[in-house]
Tab-separated table of C-alpha atoms and ligand atoms in Angstrom:
chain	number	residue	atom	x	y	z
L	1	UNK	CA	99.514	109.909	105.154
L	2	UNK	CA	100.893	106.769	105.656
L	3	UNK	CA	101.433	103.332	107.251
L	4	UNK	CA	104.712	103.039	109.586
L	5	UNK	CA	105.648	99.190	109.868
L	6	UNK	CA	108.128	98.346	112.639
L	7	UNK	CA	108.875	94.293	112.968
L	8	UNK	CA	111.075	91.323	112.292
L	9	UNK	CA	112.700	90.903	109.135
L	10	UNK	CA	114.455	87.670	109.188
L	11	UNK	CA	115.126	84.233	108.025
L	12	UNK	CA	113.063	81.489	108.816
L	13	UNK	CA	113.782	77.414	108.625
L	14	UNK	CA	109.771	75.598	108.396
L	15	UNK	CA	108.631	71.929	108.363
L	16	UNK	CA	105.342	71.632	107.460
L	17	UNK	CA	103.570	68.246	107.305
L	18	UNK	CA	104.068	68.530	103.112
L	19	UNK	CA	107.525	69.923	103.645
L	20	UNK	CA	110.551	71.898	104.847
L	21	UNK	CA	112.202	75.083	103.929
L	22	UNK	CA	115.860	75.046	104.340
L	23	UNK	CA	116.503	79.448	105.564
L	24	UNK	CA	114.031	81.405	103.383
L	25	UNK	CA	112.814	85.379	103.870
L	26	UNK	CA	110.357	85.729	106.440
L	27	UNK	CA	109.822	87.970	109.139
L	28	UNK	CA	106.772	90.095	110.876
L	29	UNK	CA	107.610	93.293	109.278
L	30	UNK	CA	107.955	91.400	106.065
L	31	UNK	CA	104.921	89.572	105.492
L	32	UNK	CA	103.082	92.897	106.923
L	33	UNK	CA	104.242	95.253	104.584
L	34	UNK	CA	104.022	92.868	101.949
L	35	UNK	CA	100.230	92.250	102.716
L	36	UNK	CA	99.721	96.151	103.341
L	37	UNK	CA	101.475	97.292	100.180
L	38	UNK	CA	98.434	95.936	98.388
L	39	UNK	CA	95.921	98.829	99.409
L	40	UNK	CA	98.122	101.954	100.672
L	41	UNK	CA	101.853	103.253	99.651
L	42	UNK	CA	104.388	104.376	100.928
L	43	UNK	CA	105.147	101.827	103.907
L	44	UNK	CA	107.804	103.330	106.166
L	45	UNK	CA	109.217	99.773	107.807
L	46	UNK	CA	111.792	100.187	110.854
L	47	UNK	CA	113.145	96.918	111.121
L	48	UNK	CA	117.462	95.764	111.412
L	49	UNK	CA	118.957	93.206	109.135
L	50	UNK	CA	122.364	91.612	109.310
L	51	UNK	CA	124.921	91.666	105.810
L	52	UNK	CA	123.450	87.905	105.235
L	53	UNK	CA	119.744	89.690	104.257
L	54	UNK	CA	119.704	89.666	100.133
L	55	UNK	CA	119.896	93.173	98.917
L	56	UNK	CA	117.221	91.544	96.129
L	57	UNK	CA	114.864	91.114	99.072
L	58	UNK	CA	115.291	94.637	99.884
L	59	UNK	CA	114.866	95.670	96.338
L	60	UNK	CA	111.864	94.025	96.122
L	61	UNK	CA	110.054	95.773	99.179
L	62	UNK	CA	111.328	99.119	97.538
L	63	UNK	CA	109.622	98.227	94.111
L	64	UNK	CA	106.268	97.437	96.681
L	65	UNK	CA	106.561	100.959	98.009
L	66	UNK	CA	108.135	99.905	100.982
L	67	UNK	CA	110.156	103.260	102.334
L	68	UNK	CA	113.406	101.009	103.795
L	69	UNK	CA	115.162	104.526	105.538
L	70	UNK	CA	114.655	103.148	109.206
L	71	UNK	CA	115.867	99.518	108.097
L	72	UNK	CA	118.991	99.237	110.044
L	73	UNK	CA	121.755	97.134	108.156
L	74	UNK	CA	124.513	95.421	110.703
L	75	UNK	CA	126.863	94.589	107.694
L	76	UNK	CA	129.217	92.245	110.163
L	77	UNK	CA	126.505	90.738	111.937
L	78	UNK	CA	123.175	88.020	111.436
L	79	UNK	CA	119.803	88.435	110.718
L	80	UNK	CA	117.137	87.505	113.220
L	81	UNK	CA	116.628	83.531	112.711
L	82	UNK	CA	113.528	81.742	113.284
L	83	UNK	CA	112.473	77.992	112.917
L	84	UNK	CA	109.026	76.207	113.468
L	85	UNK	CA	107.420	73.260	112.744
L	86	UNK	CA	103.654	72.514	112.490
L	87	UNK	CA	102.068	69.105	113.147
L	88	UNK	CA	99.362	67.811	110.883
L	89	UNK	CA	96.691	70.588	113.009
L	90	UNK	CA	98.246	72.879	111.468
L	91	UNK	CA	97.028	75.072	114.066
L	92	UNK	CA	99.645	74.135	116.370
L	93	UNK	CA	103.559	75.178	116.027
L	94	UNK	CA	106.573	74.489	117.796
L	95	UNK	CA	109.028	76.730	118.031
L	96	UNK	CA	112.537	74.855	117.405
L	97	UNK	CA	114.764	78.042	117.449
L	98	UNK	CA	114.758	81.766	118.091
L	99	UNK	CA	118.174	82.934	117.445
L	100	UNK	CA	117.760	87.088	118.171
L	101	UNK	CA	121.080	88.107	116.399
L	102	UNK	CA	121.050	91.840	115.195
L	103	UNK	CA	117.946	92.097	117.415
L	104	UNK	CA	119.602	91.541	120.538
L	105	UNK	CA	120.516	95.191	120.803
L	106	UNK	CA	117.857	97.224	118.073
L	107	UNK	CA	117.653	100.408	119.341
L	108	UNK	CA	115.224	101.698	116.329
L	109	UNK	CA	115.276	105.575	115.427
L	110	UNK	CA	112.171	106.844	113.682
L	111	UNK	CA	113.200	108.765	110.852
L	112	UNK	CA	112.271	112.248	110.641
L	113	UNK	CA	110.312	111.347	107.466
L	114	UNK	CA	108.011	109.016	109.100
L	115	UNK	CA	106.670	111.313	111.641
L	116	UNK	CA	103.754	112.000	109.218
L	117	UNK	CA	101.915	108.241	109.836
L	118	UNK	CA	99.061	108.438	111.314
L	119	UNK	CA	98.753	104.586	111.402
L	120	UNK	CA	101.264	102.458	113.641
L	121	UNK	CA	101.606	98.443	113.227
L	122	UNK	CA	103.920	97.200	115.781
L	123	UNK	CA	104.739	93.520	114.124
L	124	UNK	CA	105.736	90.936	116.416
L	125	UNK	CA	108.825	92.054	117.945
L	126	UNK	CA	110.312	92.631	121.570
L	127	UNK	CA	107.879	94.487	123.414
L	128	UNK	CA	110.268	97.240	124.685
L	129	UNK	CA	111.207	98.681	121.055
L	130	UNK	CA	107.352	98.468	119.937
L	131	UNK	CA	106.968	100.580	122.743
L	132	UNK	CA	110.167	102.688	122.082
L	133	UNK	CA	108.907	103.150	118.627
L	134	UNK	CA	105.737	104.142	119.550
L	135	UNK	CA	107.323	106.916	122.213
L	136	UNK	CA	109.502	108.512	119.609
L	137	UNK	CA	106.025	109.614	117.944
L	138	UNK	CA	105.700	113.439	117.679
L	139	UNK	CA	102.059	113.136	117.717
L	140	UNK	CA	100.010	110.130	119.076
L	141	UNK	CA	99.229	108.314	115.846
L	142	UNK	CA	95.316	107.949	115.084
L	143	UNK	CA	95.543	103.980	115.495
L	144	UNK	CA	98.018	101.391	117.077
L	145	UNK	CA	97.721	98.441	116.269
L	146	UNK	CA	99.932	95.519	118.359
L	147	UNK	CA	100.529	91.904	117.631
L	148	UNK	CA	102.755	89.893	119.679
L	149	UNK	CA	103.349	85.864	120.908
L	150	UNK	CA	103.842	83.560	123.731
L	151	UNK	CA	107.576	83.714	123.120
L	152	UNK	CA	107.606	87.339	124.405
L	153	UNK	CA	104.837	86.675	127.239
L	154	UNK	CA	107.397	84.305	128.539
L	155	UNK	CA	110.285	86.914	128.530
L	156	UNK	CA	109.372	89.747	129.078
L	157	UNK	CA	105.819	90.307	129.942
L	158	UNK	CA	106.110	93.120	131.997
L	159	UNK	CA	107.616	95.281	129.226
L	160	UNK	CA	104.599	93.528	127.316
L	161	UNK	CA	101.622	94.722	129.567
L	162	UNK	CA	103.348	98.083	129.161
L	163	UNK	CA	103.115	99.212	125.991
L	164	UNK	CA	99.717	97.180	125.777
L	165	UNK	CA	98.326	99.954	127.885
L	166	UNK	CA	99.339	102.644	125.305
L	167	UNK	CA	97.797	100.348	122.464
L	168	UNK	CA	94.148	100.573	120.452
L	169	UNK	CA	93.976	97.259	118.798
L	170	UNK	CA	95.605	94.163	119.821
L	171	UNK	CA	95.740	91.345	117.671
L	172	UNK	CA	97.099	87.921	118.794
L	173	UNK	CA	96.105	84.035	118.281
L	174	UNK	CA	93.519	82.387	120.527
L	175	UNK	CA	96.025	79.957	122.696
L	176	UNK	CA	98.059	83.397	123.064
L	177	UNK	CA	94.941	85.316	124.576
L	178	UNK	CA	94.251	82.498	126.860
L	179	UNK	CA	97.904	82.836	128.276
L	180	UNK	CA	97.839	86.848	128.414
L	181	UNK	CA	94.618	86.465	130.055
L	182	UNK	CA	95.434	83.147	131.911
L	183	UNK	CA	91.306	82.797	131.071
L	184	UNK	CA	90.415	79.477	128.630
L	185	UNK	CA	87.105	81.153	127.354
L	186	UNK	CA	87.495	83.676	124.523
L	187	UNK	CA	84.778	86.013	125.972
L	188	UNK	CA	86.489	86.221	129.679
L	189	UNK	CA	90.099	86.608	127.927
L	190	UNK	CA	88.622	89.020	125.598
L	191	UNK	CA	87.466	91.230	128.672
L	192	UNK	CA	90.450	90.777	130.460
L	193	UNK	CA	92.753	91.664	127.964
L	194	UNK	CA	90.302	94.964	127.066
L	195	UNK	CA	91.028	95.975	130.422
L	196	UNK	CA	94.908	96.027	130.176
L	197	UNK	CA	94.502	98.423	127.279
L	198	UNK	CA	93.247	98.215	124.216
L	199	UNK	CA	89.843	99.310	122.980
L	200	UNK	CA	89.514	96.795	120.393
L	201	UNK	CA	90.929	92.665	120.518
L	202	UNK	CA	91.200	90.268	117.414
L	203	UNK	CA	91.888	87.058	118.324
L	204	UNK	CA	92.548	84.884	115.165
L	205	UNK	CA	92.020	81.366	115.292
L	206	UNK	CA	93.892	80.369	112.037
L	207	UNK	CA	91.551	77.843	110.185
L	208	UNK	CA	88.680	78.912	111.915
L	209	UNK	CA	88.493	82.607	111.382
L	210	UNK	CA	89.301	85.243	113.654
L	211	UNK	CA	86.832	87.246	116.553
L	212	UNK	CA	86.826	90.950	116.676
L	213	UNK	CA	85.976	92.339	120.413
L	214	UNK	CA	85.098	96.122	121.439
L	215	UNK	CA	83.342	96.572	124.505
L	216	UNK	CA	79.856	94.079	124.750
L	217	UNK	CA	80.447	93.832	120.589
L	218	UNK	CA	81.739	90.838	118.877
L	219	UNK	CA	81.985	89.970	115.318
L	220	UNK	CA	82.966	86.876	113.798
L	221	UNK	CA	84.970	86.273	110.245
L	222	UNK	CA	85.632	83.043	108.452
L	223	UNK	CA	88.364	81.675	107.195
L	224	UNK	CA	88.032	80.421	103.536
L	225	UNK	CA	87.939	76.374	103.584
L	226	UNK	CA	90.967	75.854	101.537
L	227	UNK	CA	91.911	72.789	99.927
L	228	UNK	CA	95.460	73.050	99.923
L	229	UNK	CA	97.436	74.586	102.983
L	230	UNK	CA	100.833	74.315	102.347
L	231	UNK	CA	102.972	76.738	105.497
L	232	UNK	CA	100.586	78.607	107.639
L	233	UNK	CA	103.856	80.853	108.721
L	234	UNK	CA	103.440	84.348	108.551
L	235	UNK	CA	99.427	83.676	108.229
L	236	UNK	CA	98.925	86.428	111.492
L	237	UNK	CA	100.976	88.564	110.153
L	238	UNK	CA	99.515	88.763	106.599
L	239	UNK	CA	96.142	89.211	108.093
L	240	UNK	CA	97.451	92.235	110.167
L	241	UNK	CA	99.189	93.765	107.149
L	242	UNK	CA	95.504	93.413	105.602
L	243	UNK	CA	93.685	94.798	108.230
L	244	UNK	CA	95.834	97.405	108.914
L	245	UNK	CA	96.121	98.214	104.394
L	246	UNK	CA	92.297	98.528	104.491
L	247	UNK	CA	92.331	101.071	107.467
L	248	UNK	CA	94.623	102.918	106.696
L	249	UNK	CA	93.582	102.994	103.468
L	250	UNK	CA	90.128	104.090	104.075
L	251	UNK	CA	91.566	106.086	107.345
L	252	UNK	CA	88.240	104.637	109.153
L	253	UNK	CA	88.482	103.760	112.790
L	254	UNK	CA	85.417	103.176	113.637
L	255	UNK	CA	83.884	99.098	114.878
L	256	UNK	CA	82.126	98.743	111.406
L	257	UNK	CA	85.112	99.240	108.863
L	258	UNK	CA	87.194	96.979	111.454
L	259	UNK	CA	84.743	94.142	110.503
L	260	UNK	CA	85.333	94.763	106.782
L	261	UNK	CA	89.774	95.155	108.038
L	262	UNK	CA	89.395	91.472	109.437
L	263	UNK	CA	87.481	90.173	106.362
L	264	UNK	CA	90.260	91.638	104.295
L	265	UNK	CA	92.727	90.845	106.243
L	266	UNK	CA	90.999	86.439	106.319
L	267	UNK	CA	91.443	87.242	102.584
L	268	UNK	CA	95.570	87.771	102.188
L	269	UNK	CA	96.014	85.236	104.627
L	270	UNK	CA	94.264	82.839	102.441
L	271	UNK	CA	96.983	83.499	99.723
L	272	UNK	CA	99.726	83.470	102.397
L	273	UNK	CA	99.533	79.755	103.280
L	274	UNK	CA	99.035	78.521	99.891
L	275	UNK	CA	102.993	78.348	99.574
L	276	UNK	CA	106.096	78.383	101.225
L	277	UNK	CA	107.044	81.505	103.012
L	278	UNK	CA	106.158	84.698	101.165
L	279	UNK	CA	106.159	82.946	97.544
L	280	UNK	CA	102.624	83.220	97.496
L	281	UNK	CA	102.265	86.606	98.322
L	282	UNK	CA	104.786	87.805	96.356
L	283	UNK	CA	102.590	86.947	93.046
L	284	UNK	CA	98.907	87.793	93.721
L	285	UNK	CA	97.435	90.663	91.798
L	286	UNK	CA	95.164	93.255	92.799
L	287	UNK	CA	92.752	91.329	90.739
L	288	UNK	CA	93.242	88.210	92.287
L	289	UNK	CA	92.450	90.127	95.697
L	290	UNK	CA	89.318	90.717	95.075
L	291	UNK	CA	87.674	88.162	93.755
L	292	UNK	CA	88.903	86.357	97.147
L	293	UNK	CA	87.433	89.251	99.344
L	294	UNK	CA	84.302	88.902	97.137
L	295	UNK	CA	84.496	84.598	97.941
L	296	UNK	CA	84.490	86.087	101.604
L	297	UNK	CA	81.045	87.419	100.821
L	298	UNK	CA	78.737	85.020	99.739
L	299	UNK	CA	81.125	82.737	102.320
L	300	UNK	CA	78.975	84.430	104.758
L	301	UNK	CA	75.909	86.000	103.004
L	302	UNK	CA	72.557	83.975	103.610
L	303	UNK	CA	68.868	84.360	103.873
L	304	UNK	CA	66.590	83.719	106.108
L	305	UNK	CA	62.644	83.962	106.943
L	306	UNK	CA	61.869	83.993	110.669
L	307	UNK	CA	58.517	82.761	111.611
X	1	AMP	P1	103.191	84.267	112.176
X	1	AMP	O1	103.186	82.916	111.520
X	1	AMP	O2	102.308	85.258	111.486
X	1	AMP	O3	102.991	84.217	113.639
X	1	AMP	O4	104.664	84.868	111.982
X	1	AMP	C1	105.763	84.132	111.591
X	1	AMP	C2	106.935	85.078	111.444
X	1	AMP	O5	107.256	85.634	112.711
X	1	AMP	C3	108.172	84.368	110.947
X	1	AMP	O6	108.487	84.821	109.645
X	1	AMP	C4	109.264	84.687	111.969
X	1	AMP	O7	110.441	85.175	111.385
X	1	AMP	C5	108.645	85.730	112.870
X	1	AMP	N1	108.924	85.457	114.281
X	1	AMP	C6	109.005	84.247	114.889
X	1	AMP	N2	109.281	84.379	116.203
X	1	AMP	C7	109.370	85.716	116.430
X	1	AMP	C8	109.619	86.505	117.596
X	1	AMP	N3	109.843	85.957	118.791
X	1	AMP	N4	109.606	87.852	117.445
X	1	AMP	C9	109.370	88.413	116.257
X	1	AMP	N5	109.145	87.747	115.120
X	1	AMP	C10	109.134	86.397	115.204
């Protein structure tokens, strides 16, 4: 059983506040499976690509266990194109250009081979072909997960709240859950957005952690104080590529093991902003992994004597 991975793959342009990348490899889908690869193979990633996308790139993914049959290649045409740049709260982002190129018309086809997953990420992408991915499932998967941004709740949210309703976990940043929700407190978005769909919300708060919400439950995980932040791009969408690697991984839905999914998923996108684009997360080992999730524990672990 395995994890099916639709998203952007793309090329990204970032200025950071200790940088600037001229067009390097970025992309939802990327960073996800990337992040995922670490704790369950095969990936089966539907994603398009234009004849500019390195072939090493793609190579690289395979040689991660990355299944690249429903990656679409437009030989004559661009990759999606995406370029940010993040003041010194790094926090905060503006997007400087969203050129859609071979996305403009994806019309994704799940291949016959990936009808086994029983675990869906939809990556960031237009809402409409997370959904048509999602309705080209045989059987109803046993988890969805859903991230998304403000980019798409300004386009097209009505395609948005739709497949949201068809969703189990959706996982977005906090300024984004304040504008789904059009609510400033976390709680009230939180139980707002629960009733639109989802059973489960993470809201991630980049430096500051991220919130997991199911019902009256909330938990709360850190992120680890790092001394060097170098790009926080792709930061969500390593987190969700952990989170969704330890699920399906340990193919456990329930509240608890999502706790330990958002701890794991703080941990990978610790490595993530450490460098550039995917550099980082290109070089960690398995080793190096752990020892960060274990730095999550004591991050958190304390004693106390009530009196
Ligand atoms: P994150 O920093 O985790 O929110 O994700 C950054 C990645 O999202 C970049 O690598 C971009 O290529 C990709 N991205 C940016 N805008 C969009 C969009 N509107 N739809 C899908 N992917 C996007």
């Amino acid at each position: 059983m395995s994890l099916l991975v639709v998203g952007t793959m793309a090329f990204d342009a970032i200025e950071t506040p200790f940088g600037k990348s001229d067009r390097i490899i970025g992309g939802a889908a990327t960073y996800i499976a990337l992040s995922a690869s670490n704790f369950i193979t095969p990936i089966k990633q539907i994603s398009i690509v234009g004849g500019d996308f390195p072939q090493a790139e793609l190579d690289f993914l395979a040689s991660r266990g990355v299944e690249l049959e429903g990656v679409e290649v437009k030989k004559d045409q661009k990759s999606f194109f995406w370029s940010g740049k993040y003041h010194l709260d790094m926090n905060e982002r503006d997007t400087l250009d969203t050129q859609l190129n071979v996305l403009a018309d994806f019309k994704p086809v799940v291949p016959e081979s990936y009808q086994d997953c029983e675990f869906v990420m939809l990556g960031n992408l237009v809402p409409a072909i997370q959904h048509s991915v999602l309705k080209q499932m045989k059987t109803r998967p046993k988890l969805v997960v859903m991230d998304t941004m403000n980019f798409w709740m300004e386009t097209a949210m009505p395609d948005l709240k739709e497949v949201l309703k068809h969703v189990d976990v959706l996982l977005i940043n906090d300024s984004e859950a304040r504008q789904l929700s059009a609510e400033y407190s976390l709680v009230k978005a939180a139980k707002a957005i629960l009733k639109m769909g989802p059973k489960y919300l993470v809201v991630k708060k980049g430096e500051h952690g991220a919130l997991l919400f199911h019902g009256d439950q909330v938990f709360v995980a850190p992120a680890l104080p790092l001394e060097d932040i170098f790009d926080p791009t792709g930061a969500g969408d390593t987190f969700a590529g952990g989170f969704m690697g330890h699920i399906s991984r340990t193919k456990d839905i329930s509240f608890n093991n999502m706790k330990t999914a958002i701890i794991v998923g703080s941990a990978m996108a610790s490595f993530c902003v450490e460098k550039f684009g995917t550099t980082r997360l290109k070089e960690i080992s398995k080793e190096q992994i752990n020892d960060r999730i274990q730095q999550f524990v004591e991050l958190v672990n304390f004693d106390i004597s009530l009196v």
